[in-house]
Coordinates of C-alpha atoms in Angstrom, one line a residue:
Chain A
D1 CA 57.8 -149.6 3.7
A2 CA 57.1 -151.2 7.1
K3 CA 56.0 -148.8 9.8
T4 CA 57.6 -148.2 13.2
T5 CA 56.0 -146.8 16.3
Q6 CA 57.9 -144.7 18.9
P7 CA 57.0 -142.7 21.9
N8 CA 56.7 -139.0 21.2
S9 CA 59.1 -138.0 23.9
M10 CA 61.3 -139.3 26.7
E11 CA 63.2 -137.6 29.5
S12 CA 66.5 -138.5 31.1
N13 CA 69.1 -137.0 33.5
E14 CA 72.6 -136.5 32.4
E15 CA 75.0 -139.5 32.8
E16 CA 72.1 -141.9 33.2
P17 CA 71.4 -144.7 30.6
V18 CA 68.6 -144.1 28.2
H19 CA 66.5 -146.8 26.5
L20 CA 64.6 -145.7 23.4
P21 CA 62.1 -148.2 22.2
C22 CA 60.7 -148.8 18.8
N23 CA 58.0 -151.2 17.7
H24 CA 58.0 -152.6 14.2
S25 CA 55.6 -155.6 14.3
T26 CA 55.2 -155.9 10.5
I27 CA 59.0 -156.1 10.0
S28 CA 60.0 -158.5 7.2
G29 CA 62.9 -160.8 7.2
T30 CA 65.1 -158.6 4.9
D31 CA 64.4 -155.3 6.8
Y32 CA 67.3 -153.6 8.5
I33 CA 66.6 -151.5 11.6
H34 CA 68.3 -148.2 11.4
W35 CA 68.5 -145.3 13.9
Y36 CA 69.2 -141.7 13.0
R37 CA 69.1 -138.7 15.2
Q38 CA 68.5 -135.0 14.6
L39 CA 70.0 -132.5 16.9
P40 CA 68.4 -129.0 17.0
S41 CA 68.9 -127.0 13.8
Q42 CA 70.9 -129.7 12.1
G43 CA 70.3 -132.4 9.6
P44 CA 69.8 -136.0 10.7
E45 CA 72.9 -138.1 11.5
Y46 CA 73.3 -141.9 11.4
V47 CA 73.5 -143.6 14.8
I48 CA 73.5 -147.3 14.3
H49 CA 71.8 -150.2 12.4
G50 CA 71.3 -153.9 12.7
L51 CA 69.5 -156.9 11.3
T52 CA 69.2 -159.6 14.0
S53 CA 72.1 -159.5 16.5
N54 CA 72.6 -156.7 19.0
V55 CA 75.1 -154.1 17.8
N56 CA 77.4 -151.8 19.5
N57 CA 79.3 -148.7 18.3
R58 CA 80.9 -145.7 19.9
M59 CA 77.6 -143.8 19.9
A60 CA 75.1 -146.3 21.2
S61 CA 73.9 -149.9 21.4
L62 CA 71.1 -151.5 19.5
A63 CA 69.2 -154.3 21.2
I64 CA 66.9 -156.3 18.8
A65 CA 64.2 -158.6 20.2
E66 CA 64.4 -162.2 19.3
D67 CA 61.2 -162.0 17.1
R68 CA 62.5 -158.7 15.6
K69 CA 59.2 -157.0 16.3
S70 CA 60.8 -154.5 18.5
S71 CA 64.2 -152.9 19.2
T72 CA 65.7 -150.5 21.7
L73 CA 68.4 -147.9 21.2
I74 CA 70.6 -147.7 24.3
L75 CA 72.6 -144.6 25.1
H76 CA 74.9 -145.8 28.0
R77 CA 75.5 -142.3 29.6
A78 CA 73.3 -139.5 28.3
T79 CA 74.9 -136.1 27.9
L80 CA 73.3 -132.8 27.2
R81 CA 74.5 -133.1 23.6
D82 CA 72.3 -136.3 23.2
A83 CA 69.2 -134.1 23.4
A84 CA 67.7 -134.8 19.9
V85 CA 64.8 -136.4 18.0
Y86 CA 65.7 -140.1 17.5
Y87 CA 64.2 -141.9 14.5
C88 CA 63.8 -145.6 14.1
I89 CA 63.6 -146.6 10.4
L90 CA 63.3 -149.9 8.5
R91 CA 65.2 -150.3 5.3
E92 CA 64.8 -153.3 3.0
L93 CA 68.0 -155.2 2.1
N94 CA 69.4 -154.8 -1.3
T95 CA 66.5 -153.2 -3.2
G96 CA 68.8 -150.8 -4.9
F97 CA 67.4 -147.4 -4.3
Q98 CA 67.2 -146.7 -0.6
K99 CA 65.3 -143.6 0.5
L100 CA 64.8 -143.1 4.2
V101 CA 61.2 -143.1 5.5
F102 CA 61.1 -141.1 8.7
G103 CA 58.2 -141.1 11.2
T104 CA 57.9 -138.5 13.9
G105 CA 60.5 -140.0 16.1
T106 CA 61.2 -139.7 19.8
R107 CA 62.2 -136.3 21.3
L108 CA 64.8 -137.0 24.1
L109 CA 65.1 -134.4 26.7
V110 CA 68.2 -134.6 28.9
S111 CA 68.4 -132.7 32.1
P112 CA 71.6 -131.7 33.9
Chain B
D20 CA 85.4 -130.9 7.3
T21 CA 84.3 -132.4 4.0
G22 CA 80.7 -133.2 4.9
V23 CA 77.6 -132.3 2.9
S24 CA 77.2 -128.6 2.5
Q25 CA 74.1 -126.6 1.6
D26 CA 73.6 -123.1 0.5
P27 CA 72.0 -120.9 1.5
R28 CA 71.3 -121.8 5.1
H29 CA 68.2 -119.6 5.3
K30 CA 66.1 -118.0 2.6
I31 CA 63.1 -115.6 3.0
T32 CA 61.1 -114.9 -0.1
K33 CA 57.8 -113.5 -1.1
R34 CA 55.0 -115.7 -2.5
G35 CA 55.3 -116.1 -6.2
Q36 CA 59.1 -115.7 -6.4
N37 CA 61.5 -118.4 -7.6
V38 CA 64.2 -119.8 -5.3
T39 CA 67.1 -122.1 -5.9
F40 CA 69.1 -124.2 -3.4
R41 CA 72.4 -125.8 -3.8
C42 CA 73.8 -129.0 -2.3
D43 CA 77.4 -130.1 -2.5
P44 CA 77.7 -133.8 -1.4
I45 CA 80.7 -135.6 0.0
S46 CA 83.1 -135.8 -2.9
E47 CA 83.1 -139.5 -3.7
H48 CA 79.4 -140.0 -3.1
N49 CA 77.5 -140.9 -6.3
R50 CA 74.0 -140.9 -4.7
L51 CA 72.3 -137.7 -3.7
Y52 CA 69.0 -137.3 -2.0
W53 CA 66.6 -134.3 -1.3
Y54 CA 64.2 -134.3 1.5
R55 CA 61.7 -131.7 3.0
Q56 CA 60.9 -131.3 6.6
T57 CA 58.1 -129.3 8.1
L58 CA 57.9 -128.3 11.8
G59 CA 57.3 -131.2 14.1
Q60 CA 57.5 -133.8 11.4
G61 CA 60.3 -136.1 10.2
P62 CA 62.0 -135.5 6.8
E63 CA 60.0 -136.5 3.7
F64 CA 61.8 -137.9 0.6
L65 CA 61.6 -135.7 -2.5
T66 CA 63.9 -137.0 -5.1
Y67 CA 67.0 -139.1 -5.7
F68 CA 70.1 -139.0 -8.1
Q69 CA 72.5 -141.6 -9.0
N70 CA 75.4 -139.7 -10.5
E71 CA 73.7 -137.3 -12.9
A72 CA 70.5 -139.3 -13.4
Q73 CA 67.4 -138.4 -11.5
L74 CA 66.0 -141.9 -10.8
E75 CA 63.1 -141.3 -8.4
K76 CA 60.7 -138.4 -7.7
S77 CA 58.1 -138.3 -4.9
R78 CA 54.6 -137.2 -5.7
L79 CA 55.4 -134.4 -3.1
L80 CA 57.5 -132.9 -6.0
S81 CA 55.0 -130.9 -7.9
D82 CA 55.6 -129.4 -11.3
R83 CA 56.9 -126.2 -9.6
F84 CA 59.9 -128.2 -8.3
S85 CA 62.8 -129.2 -10.3
A86 CA 66.1 -130.7 -9.3
E87 CA 69.2 -131.2 -11.4
R88 CA 72.7 -132.7 -10.8
P89 CA 74.4 -131.8 -14.2
K90 CA 77.8 -133.3 -13.7
G91 CA 77.1 -135.8 -11.0
S92 CA 78.5 -133.6 -8.3
F93 CA 76.6 -130.7 -6.8
S94 CA 72.8 -130.5 -7.1
T95 CA 70.3 -127.7 -7.3
L96 CA 66.7 -127.7 -6.3
E97 CA 64.5 -124.9 -7.7
I98 CA 61.0 -124.0 -6.6
Q99 CA 59.1 -121.8 -9.0
R100 CA 56.2 -119.5 -8.0
T101 CA 56.7 -120.3 -4.3
E102 CA 53.7 -120.7 -2.1
Q103 CA 53.4 -120.3 1.6
G104 CA 53.0 -124.2 2.0
D105 CA 56.6 -124.5 0.5
S106 CA 58.0 -123.1 3.8
A107 CA 60.1 -125.9 5.3
M108 CA 63.6 -127.1 5.8
Y109 CA 65.1 -128.6 2.7
L110 CA 67.7 -131.3 3.4
C111 CA 70.2 -132.8 1.1
A112 CA 71.9 -136.1 1.8
S113 CA 74.5 -138.2 0.0
S114 CA 75.8 -141.8 0.1
F115 CA 78.1 -144.1 -1.8
D116 CA 76.6 -146.8 -3.9
R117 CA 74.6 -149.1 -1.6
Q118 CA 76.4 -148.0 1.5
E119 CA 73.8 -148.1 4.2
T120 CA 74.5 -144.7 5.7
Q121 CA 73.2 -141.4 4.3
Y122 CA 75.0 -138.3 5.3
F123 CA 72.9 -135.2 5.6
G124 CA 73.7 -131.5 5.2
P125 CA 72.6 -128.8 7.6
G126 CA 69.6 -127.9 5.5
T127 CA 68.2 -124.8 3.9
R128 CA 65.3 -123.2 5.9
L129 CA 62.9 -121.6 3.5
L130 CA 60.2 -119.1 4.7
V131 CA 57.7 -117.9 2.1
L132 CA 55.8 -114.7 3.1

């Protein structure tokens, strides 16, 4: 599985935008970029995923670099509930079995 | 809410004892995964079921660990002769066929004394 690199931690103020970076320089053409987050004392939850184009959903936006070697998860207005560990994960397209390979993620701290 | 459920949520046991955890996936999901998470680390894959068949096991899953999914619905993870190194959060997730998203349960936190 291709590796991703994320900062250990980031801080934000409530109601400000947050940009969480992820580097994946060895990404292959069939790797999807997935983001999960894990709130304290909970299991991970899916946030968003994409292949080449930028993606938006109700939780976040995903901006993917043109060369796909990096991506950024964007939380448009951080809330205290967004304080969590955010994981950037690469998953190969259509290989059948699809385990998730987590790194250590980015711990996001949100201050009121 | 019909999400993934796990039981128990917490378990404290003494070294050498056996423990069993249960996972109930989302009802229509045919894929079920077990992960283990230690403090400060991301979850690590342990094993995977498609329906009742166990199709993949990580090398992390030693001979003391066994997982079953007898009727393709709920799953159990048993650890025999627990060791202090088994202390971790055990997470279960489920998904439907090749759907991209895995849905996780709240986890079972195991402490081995």
